[in-house]
Short mmCIF file of C-alpha atoms in Angstrom, two decimals:
data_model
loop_
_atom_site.label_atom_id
_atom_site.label_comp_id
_atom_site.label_asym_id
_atom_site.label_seq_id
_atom_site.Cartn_x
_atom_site.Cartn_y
_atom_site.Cartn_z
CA UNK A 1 5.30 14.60 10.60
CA UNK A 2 1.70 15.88 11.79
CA UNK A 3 -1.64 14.85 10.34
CA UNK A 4 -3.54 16.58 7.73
CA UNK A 5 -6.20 17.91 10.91
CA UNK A 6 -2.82 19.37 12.87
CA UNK A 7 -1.34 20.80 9.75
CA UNK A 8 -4.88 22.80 7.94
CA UNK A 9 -8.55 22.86 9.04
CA UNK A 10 -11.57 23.76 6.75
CA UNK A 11 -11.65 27.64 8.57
CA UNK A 12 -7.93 28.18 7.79
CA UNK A 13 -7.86 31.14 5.19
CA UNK A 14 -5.46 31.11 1.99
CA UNK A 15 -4.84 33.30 -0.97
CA UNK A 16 -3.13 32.27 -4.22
CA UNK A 17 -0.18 33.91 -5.22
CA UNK A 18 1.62 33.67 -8.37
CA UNK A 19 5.49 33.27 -9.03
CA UNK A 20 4.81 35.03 -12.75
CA UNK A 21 2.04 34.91 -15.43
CA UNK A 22 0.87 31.40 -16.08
CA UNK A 23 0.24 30.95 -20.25
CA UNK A 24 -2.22 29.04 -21.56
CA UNK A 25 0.81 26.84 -23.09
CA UNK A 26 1.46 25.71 -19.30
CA UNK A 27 -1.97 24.15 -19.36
CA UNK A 28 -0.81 21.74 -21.89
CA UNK A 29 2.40 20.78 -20.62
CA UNK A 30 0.66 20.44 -17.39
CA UNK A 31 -2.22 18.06 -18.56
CA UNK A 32 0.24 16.10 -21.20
CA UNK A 33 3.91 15.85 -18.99
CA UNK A 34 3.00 16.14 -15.00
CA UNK A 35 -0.59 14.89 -14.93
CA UNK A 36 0.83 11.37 -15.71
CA UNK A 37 3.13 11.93 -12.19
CA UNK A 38 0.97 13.61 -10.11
CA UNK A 39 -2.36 12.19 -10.59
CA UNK A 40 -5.92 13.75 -11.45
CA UNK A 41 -6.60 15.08 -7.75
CA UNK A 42 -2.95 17.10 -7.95
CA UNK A 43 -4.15 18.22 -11.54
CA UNK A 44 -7.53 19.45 -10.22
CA UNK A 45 -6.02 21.36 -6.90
CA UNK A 46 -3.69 22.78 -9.41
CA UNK A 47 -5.89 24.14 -11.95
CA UNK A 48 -8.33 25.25 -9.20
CA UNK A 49 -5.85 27.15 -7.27
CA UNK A 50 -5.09 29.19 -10.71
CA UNK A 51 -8.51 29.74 -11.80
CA UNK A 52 -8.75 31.75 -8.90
CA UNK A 53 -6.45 34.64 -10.11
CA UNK A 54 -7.62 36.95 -11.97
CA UNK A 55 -6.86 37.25 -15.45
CA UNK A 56 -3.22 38.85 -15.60
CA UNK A 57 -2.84 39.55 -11.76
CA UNK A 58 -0.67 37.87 -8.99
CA UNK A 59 -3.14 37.69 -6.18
CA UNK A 60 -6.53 35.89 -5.64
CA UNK A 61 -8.65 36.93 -3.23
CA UNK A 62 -8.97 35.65 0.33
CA UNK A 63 -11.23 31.93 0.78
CA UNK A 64 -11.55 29.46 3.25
CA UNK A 65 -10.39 25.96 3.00
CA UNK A 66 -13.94 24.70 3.16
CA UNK A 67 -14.79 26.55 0.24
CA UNK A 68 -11.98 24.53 -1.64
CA UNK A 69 -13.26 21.25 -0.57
CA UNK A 70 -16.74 22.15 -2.12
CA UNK A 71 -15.26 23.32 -5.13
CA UNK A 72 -13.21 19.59 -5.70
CA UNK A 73 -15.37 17.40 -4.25
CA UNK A 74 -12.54 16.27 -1.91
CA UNK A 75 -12.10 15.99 1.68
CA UNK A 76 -9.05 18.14 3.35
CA UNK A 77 -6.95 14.76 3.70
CA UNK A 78 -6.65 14.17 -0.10
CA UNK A 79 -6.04 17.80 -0.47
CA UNK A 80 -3.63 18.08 1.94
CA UNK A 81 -1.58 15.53 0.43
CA UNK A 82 -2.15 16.80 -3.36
CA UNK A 83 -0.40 19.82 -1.82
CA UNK A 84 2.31 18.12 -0.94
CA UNK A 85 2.79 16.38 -4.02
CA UNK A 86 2.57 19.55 -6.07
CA UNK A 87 5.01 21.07 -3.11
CA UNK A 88 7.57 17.71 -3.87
CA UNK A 89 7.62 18.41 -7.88
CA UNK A 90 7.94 22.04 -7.84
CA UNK A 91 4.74 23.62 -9.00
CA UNK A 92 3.84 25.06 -5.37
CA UNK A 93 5.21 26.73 -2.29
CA UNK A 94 3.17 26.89 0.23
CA UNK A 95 3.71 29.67 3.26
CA UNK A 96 1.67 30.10 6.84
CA UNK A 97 1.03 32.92 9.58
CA UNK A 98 -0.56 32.28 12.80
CA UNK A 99 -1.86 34.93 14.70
CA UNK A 100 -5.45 36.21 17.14
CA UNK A 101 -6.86 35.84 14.17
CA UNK A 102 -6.52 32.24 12.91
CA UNK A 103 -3.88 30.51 10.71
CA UNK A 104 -3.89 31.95 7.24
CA UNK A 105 -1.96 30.18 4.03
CA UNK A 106 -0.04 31.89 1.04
CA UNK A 107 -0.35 29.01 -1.73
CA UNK A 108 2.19 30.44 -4.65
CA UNK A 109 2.24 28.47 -7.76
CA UNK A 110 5.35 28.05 -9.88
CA UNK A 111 4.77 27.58 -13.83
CA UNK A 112 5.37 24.15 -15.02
CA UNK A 113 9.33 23.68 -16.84
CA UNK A 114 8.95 24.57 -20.51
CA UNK A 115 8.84 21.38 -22.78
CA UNK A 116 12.22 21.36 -23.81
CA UNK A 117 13.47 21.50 -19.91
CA UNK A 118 10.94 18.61 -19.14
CA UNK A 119 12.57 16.32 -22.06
CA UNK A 120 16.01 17.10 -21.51
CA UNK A 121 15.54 17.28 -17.50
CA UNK A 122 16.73 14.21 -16.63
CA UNK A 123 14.56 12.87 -13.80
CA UNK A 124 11.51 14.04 -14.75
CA UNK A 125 11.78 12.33 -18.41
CA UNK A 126 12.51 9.47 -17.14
CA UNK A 127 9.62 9.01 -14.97
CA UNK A 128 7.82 9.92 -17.60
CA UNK A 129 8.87 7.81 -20.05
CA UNK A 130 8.18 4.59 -17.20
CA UNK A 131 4.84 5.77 -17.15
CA UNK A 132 3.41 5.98 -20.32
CA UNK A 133 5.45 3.86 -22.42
CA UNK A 134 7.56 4.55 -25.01
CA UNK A 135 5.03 5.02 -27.96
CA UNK A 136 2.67 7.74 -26.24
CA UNK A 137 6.40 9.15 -24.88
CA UNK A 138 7.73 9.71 -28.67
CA UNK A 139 3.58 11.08 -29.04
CA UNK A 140 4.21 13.46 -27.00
CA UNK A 141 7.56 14.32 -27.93
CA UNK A 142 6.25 15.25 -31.51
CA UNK A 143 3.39 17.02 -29.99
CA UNK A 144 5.78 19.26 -28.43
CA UNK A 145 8.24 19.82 -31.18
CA UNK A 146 8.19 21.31 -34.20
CA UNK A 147 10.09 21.73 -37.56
CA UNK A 148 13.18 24.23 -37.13
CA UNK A 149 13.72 26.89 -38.88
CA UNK A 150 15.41 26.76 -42.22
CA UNK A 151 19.47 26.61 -41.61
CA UNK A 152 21.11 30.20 -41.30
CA UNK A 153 23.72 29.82 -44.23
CA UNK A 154 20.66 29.41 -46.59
CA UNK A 155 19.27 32.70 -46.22
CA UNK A 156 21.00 36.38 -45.65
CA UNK A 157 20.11 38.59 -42.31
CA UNK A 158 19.12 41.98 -43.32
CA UNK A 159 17.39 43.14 -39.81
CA UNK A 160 18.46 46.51 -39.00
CA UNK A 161 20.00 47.50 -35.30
CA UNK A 162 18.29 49.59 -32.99
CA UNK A 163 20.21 53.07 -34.05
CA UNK A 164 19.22 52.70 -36.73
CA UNK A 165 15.93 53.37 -37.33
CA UNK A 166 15.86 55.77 -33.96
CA UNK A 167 17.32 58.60 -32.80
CA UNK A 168 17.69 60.12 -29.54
CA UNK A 169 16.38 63.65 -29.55
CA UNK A 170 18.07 66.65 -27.31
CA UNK A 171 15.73 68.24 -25.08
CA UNK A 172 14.95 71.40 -25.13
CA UNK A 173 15.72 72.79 -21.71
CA UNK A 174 16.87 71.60 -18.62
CA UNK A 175 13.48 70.90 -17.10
CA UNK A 176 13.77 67.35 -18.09
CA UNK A 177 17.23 66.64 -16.88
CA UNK A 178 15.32 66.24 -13.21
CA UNK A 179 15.79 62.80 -11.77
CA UNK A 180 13.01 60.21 -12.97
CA UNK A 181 14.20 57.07 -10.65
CA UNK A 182 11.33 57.58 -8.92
CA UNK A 183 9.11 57.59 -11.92
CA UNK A 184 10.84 54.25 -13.06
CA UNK A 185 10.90 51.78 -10.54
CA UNK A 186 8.05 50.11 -8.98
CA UNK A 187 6.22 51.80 -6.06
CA UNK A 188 6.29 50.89 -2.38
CA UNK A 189 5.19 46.96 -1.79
CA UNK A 190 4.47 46.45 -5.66
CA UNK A 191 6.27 44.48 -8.16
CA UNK A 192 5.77 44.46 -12.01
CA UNK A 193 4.06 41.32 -13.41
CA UNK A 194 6.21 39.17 -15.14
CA UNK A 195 7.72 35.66 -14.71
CA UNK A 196 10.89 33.88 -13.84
CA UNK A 197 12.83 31.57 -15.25
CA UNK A 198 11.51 28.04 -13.61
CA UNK A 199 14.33 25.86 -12.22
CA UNK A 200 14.16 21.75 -12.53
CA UNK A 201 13.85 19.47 -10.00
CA UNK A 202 17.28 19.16 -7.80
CA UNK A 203 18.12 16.73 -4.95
CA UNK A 204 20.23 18.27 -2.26
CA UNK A 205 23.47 17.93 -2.55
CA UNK A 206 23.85 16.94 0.76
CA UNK A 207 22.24 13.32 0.45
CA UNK A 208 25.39 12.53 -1.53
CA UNK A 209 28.56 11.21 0.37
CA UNK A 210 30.88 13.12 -1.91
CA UNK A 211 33.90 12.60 0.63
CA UNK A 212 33.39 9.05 -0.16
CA UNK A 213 33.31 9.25 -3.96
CA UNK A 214 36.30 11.07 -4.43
CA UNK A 215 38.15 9.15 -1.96
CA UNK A 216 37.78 6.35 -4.67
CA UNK A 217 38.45 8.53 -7.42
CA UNK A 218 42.69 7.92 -8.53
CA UNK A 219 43.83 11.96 -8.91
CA UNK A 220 45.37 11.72 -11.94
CA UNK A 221 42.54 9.80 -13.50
CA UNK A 222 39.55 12.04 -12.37
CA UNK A 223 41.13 15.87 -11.02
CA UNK A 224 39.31 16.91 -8.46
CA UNK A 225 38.48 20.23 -10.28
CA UNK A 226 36.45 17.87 -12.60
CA UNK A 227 33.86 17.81 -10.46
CA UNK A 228 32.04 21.10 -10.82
CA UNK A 229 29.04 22.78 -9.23
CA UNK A 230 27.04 21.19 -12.34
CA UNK A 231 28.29 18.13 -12.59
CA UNK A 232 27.87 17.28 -8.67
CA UNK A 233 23.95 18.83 -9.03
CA UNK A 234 24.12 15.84 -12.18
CA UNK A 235 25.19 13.14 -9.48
CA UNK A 236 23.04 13.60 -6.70
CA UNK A 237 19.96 13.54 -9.27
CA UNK A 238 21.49 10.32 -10.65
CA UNK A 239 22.04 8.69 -7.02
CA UNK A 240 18.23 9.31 -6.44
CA UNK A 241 16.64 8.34 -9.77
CA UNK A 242 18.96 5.04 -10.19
CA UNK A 243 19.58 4.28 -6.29
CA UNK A 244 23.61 4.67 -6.79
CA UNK A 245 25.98 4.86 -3.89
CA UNK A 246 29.16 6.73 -4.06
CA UNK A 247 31.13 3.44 -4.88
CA UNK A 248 28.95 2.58 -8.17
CA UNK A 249 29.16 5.98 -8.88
CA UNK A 250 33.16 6.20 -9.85
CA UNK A 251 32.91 3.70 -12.34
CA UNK A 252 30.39 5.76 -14.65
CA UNK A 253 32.18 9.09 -13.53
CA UNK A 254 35.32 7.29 -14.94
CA UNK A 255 33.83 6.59 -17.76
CA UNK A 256 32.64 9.34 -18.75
CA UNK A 257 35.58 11.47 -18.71
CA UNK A 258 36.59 13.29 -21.85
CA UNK A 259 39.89 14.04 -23.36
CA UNK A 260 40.13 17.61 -21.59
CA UNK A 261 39.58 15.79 -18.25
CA UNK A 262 36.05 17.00 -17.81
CA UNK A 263 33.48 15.10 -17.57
CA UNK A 264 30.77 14.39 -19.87
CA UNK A 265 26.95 14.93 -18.29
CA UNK A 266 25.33 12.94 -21.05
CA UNK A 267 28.11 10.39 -20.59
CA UNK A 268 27.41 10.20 -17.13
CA UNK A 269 23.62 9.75 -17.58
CA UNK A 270 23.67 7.09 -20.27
CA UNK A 271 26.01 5.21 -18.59
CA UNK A 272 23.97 5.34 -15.53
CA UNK A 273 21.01 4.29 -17.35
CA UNK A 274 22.10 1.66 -19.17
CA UNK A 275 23.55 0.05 -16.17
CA UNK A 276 20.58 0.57 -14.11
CA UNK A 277 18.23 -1.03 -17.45
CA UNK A 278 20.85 -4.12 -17.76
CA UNK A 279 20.33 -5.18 -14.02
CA UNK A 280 16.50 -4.46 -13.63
CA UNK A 281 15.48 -6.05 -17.42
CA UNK A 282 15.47 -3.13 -19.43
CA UNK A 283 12.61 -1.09 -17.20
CA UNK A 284 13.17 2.12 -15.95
CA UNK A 285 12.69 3.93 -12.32
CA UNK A 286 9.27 4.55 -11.27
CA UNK A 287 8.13 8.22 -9.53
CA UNK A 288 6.59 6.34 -5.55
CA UNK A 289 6.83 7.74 -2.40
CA UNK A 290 9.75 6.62 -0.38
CA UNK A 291 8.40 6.78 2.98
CA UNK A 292 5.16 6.53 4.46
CA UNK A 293 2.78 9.81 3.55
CA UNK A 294 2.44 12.29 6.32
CA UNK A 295 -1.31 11.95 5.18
CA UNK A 296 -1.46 8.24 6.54
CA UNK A 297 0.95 8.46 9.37
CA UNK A 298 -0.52 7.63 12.75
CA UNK A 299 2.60 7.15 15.33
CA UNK A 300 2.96 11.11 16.04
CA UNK A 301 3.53 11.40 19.85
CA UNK A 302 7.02 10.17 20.91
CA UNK A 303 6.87 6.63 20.84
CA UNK A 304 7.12 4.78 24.40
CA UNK A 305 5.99 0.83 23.99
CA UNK A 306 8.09 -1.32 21.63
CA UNK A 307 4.81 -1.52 19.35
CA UNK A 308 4.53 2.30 19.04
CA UNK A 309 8.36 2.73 18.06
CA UNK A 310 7.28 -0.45 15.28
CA UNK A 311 5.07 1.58 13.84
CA UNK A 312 7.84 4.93 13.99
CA UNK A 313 9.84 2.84 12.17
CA UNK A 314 7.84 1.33 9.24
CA UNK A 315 6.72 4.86 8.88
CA UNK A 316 10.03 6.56 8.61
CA UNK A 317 11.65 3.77 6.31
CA UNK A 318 11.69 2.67 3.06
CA UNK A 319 10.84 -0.78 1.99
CA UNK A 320 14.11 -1.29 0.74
CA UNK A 321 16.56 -0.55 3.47
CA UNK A 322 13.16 -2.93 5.51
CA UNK A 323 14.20 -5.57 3.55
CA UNK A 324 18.23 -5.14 3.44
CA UNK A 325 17.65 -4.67 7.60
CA UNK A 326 15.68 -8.04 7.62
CA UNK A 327 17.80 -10.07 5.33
CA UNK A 328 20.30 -9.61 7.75
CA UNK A 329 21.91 -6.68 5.69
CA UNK A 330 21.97 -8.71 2.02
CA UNK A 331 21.29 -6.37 -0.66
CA UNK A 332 17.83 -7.65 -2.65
CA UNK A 333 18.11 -9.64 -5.41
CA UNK A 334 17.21 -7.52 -8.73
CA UNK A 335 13.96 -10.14 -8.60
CA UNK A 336 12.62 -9.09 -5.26
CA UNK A 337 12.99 -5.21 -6.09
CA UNK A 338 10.91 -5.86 -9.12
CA UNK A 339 8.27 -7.48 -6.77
CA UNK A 340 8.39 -4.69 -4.20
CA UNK A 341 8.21 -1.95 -7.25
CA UNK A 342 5.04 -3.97 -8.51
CA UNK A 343 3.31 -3.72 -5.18
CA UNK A 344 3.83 -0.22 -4.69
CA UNK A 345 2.82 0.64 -8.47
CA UNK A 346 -0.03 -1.97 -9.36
CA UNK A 347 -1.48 -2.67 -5.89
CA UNK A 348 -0.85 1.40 -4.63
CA UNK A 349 0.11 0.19 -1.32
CA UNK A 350 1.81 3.15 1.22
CA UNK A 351 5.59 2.36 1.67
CA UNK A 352 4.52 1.63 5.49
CA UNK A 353 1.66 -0.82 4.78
CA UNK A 354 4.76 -2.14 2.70
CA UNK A 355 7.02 -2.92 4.92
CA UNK A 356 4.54 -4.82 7.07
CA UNK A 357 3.99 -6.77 4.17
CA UNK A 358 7.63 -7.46 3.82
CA UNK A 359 7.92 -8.49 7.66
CA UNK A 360 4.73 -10.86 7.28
CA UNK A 361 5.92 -12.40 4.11
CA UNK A 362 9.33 -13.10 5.19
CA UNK A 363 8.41 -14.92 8.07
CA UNK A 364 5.50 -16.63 6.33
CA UNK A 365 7.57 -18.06 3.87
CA UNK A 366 10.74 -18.49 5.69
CA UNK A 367 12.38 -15.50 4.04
CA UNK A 368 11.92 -16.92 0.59
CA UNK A 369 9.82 -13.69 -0.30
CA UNK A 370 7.52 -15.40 -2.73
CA UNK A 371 6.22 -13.50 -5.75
CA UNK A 372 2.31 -15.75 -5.24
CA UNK A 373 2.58 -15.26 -1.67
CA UNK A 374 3.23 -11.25 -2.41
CA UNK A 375 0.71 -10.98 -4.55
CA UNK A 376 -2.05 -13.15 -2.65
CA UNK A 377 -1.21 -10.45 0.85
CA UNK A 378 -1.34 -7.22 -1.55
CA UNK A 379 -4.15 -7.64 -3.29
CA UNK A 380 -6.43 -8.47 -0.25
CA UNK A 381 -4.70 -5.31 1.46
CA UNK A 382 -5.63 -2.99 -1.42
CA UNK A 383 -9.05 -4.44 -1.45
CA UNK A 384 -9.38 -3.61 2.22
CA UNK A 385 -8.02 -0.01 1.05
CA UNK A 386 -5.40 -0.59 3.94
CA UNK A 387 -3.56 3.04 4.63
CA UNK A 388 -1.90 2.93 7.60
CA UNK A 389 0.46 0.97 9.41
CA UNK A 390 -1.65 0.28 12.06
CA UNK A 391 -4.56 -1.55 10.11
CA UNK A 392 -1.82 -3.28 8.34
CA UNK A 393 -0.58 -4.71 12.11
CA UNK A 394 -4.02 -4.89 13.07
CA UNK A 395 -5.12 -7.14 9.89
CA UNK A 396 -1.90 -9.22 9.73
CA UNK A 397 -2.31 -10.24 13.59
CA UNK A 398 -6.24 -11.41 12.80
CA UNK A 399 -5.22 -13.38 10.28
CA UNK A 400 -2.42 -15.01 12.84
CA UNK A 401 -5.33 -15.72 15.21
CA UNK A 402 -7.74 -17.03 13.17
CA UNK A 403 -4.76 -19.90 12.37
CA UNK A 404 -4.59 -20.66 15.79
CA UNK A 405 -8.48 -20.91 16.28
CA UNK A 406 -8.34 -23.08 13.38
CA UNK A 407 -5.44 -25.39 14.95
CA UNK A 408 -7.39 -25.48 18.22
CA UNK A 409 -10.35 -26.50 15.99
CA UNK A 410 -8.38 -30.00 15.36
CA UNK A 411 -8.12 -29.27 11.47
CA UNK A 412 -5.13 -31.04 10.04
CA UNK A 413 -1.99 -28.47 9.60
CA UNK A 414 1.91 -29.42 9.13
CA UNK A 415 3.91 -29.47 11.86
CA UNK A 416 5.11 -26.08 12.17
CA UNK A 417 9.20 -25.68 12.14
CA UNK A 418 10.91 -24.05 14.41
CA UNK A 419 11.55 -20.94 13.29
CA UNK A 420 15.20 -19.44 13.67
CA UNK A 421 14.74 -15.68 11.98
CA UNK A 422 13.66 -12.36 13.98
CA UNK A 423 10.21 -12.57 14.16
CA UNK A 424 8.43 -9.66 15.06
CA UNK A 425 6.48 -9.54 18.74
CA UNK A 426 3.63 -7.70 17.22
CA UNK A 427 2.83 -10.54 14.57
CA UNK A 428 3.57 -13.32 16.86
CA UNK A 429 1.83 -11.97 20.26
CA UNK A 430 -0.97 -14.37 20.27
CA UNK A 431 1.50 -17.57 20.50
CA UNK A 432 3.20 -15.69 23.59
CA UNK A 433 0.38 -15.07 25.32
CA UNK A 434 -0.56 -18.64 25.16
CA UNK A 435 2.72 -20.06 26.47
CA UNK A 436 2.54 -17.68 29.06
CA UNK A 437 -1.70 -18.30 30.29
CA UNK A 438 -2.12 -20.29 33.12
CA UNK A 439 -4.15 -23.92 32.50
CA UNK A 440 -7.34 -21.93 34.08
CA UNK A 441 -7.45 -19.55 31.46
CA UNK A 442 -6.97 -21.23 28.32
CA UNK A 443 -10.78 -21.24 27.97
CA UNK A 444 -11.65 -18.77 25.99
CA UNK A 445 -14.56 -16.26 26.66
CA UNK A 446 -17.20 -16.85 24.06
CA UNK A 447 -17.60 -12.91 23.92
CA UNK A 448 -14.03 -12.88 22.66
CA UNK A 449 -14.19 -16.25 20.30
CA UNK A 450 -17.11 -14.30 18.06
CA UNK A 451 -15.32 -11.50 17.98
CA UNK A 452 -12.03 -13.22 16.36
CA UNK A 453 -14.80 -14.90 14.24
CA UNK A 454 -16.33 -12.19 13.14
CA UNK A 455 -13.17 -10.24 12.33
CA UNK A 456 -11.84 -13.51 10.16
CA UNK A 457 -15.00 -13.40 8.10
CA UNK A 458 -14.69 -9.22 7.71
CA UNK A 459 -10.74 -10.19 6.25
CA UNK A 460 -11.86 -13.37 4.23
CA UNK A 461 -14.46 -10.67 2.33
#
């Protein structure tokens, strides 16, 4: 994936479209149920992008992106990746021409899902519910509910139909028996304002190994015709929100089947919850970016050294299947995923800058992945506002040669073990080159020394 600078620049035009007529109710389910996912700055491009429509119209006139940065305050990176956000969650599509005259952008915002889709959605909920706790959640529940209406057996319908109370006059002559299609429909490259139903969030299909599942599903236990368009939509939402493969899957699919040999959706979701809250303490999945943001990637050109494909692949991986990879494919204790999921949420560390972390704790510690040790690395990185995967690299191998200086200095350190696990030429470069200088050049220019010096006081502050 490009950077922000190959993917939009400030003289790249855009209009704002609309998918249908955005209510004032959307503000509020906007503010109360997706600013707690999306953030302030995704809020802000939002609400920005639909002030500029005119009152009861579907197009915006034509602006530059430069004007949108003056109007948030915010430079094209952070609204690049706002965009994407609001892209990810469903409340924008975003389309692009290129032609003699410049690259031009169609940004077409989608209306939020109605409360009682967001409640009831699923996913969405439950991210929700991780974020704000369960207090404000049942707060916001009530703000969004209201009495119903008294029960139908109580009272007695007296509305009258349609034909009624009208009649449908003859006409006179024939002069209005002409053909009034023409009249009826909308003209040539119009459409009549209105607004669609908005769909929820779905997870392809495709990231499912469904061969697998029903492989492991008995026939006469689970028919195969049980496992409808719906219900497999259901289960690939549940495999992302709870991290379930196919295998863990069956047993809540076979637990949830009903009598008629169909199964149960809200079966299937509690029972997926409920396992996932037993084995992580009673918390709930948190809404973080898998993978390293195109925003702070900086390997884009094929890699060719074995420190450029590095960085390709702490961009392009998550920190969990990092740390499955590195503990020699052990799944992570339900301890060390509550540590990574801390790291990511409280510190707001990229997945990348992650999974250097994970590499340079692991082989700090001796692959005990200490919680202290975590902690002490993370903080320091998100006071350095480390983004990328490179200044993660660059900081952890500074800190690996100011130890060295200090050993050289004659300061009293344990014996160092030999170490027997993977570790990474990147983090461990400066101990090579040593081995491999020559007795003449182990003196080290005094250009270089204050350099090292300097950069271990920049990291200690």
């Amino acid at each position: 994936m490009a950077q922000h600078w190959q993917e939009i620049l400030p003289i790249d035009r855009y209009l704002v479209a609309a998918n249908g007529l955005l209510h004032e109710y959307d503000r509020k389910v906007l503010t109360f149920l997706y600013q707690p996912l999306i953030g302030s700055t995704c809020f802000s491009l939002y609400m920005t992008l639909w002030a500029e429509l005119e009152e009861n119209r579907l197009w915006s006139e034509s602006s530059t992106h430069h004007l949108l940065m003056n109007l948030l305050g915010m430079n094209l990176k952070d609204i690049y990746e706002a965009r994407l956000k609001l892209e990810g969650i469903g409340l924008l599509k975003t389309f692009v021409k290129t032609d003699e005259d410049g690259r031009s952008f169609i940004y077409e915002l989608y209306p939020p899902l109605n409360p009682e889709q967001f409640f009831l959605d699923g996913m969405l909920n439950i991210y929700l519910y991780r974020k704000i706790g369960k207090n404000h959640f049942a707060r916001l529940k009530h703000f969004f509910t209201d009495q119903q209406k008294p029960k139908e057996n109580e009272y007695q319908e007296v509305t009258v139909a349609f034909q009624d109370v009208f009649a449908s006059a003859r006409p006179g002559s024939l002069q209005y028996l002409q053909d009034v299609s023409e009249d009826i429909e909308a003209g040539e490259n119009q459409q009549f304002i209105g607004r669609d139903e908005t769909n929820p969030i779905q997870i392809d299909i495709n990231t499912f190994d469904f061969e697998l599942l029903a492989a492991g599903l008995n026939e006469s236990l689970v028919p195969k015709k049980a496992l409808t368009s719906k219900v497999k939509k259901v289960i690939s939402n549940l495999a992302f929100l709870y991290h379930i493969n196919p295998i863990e899957m069956k047993n809540f699919i076979l637990g949830a089947v009903n009598p008629n040999d169909e199964i149960d959706i809200e079966e299937l979701r509690k029972g997926a919850r409920d396992w996932y809250q037993f084995v992580n303490y009673d918390q709930l999945p948190s809404l973080i970016n898998r993978t390293q943001p195109a925003a702070f990637q900086v390997q884009l050109s094929e890699p060719k050294t074995q420190e450029e494909k590095l960085i390709r692949y702490y961009e392009t991986t998550s920190p969990l299947t990092v740390f499955k990879e590195r503990s020699g494919g052990i799944e992570p204790s339900n301890a060390n995923l509550k540590v990574l999921e801390e790291v990511m949420i409280k510190y707001k560390l990229p997945p990348g800058v992650v999974n250097v972390l994970i590499d340079v704790v692991l082989i700090e510690t001796k692959m005990q992945f200490s919680k202290n040790y975590v902690d002490a690395v993370a903080s320091t990185w998100a006071r350095l506002q480390v983004k990328t995967v490179k200044e993660a690299m660059e900081l952890a191998k500074s800190n690996k040669n100011a130890q060295n200086e200090r050993k050289k200095a004659g300061k009293k350190v344990n014996k160092k073990p030999t170490r027997t696990e993977l570790i990474p030429e990147w983090f461990d470069e400066s101990d090579t080159a040593a081995k491999d200088a020559s007795p003449g050049n182990k003196t080290e220019d005094e250009a270089k020394k204050r350099a090292i010096v300097e950069k271990l006081k920049a990291f200690r502050k």
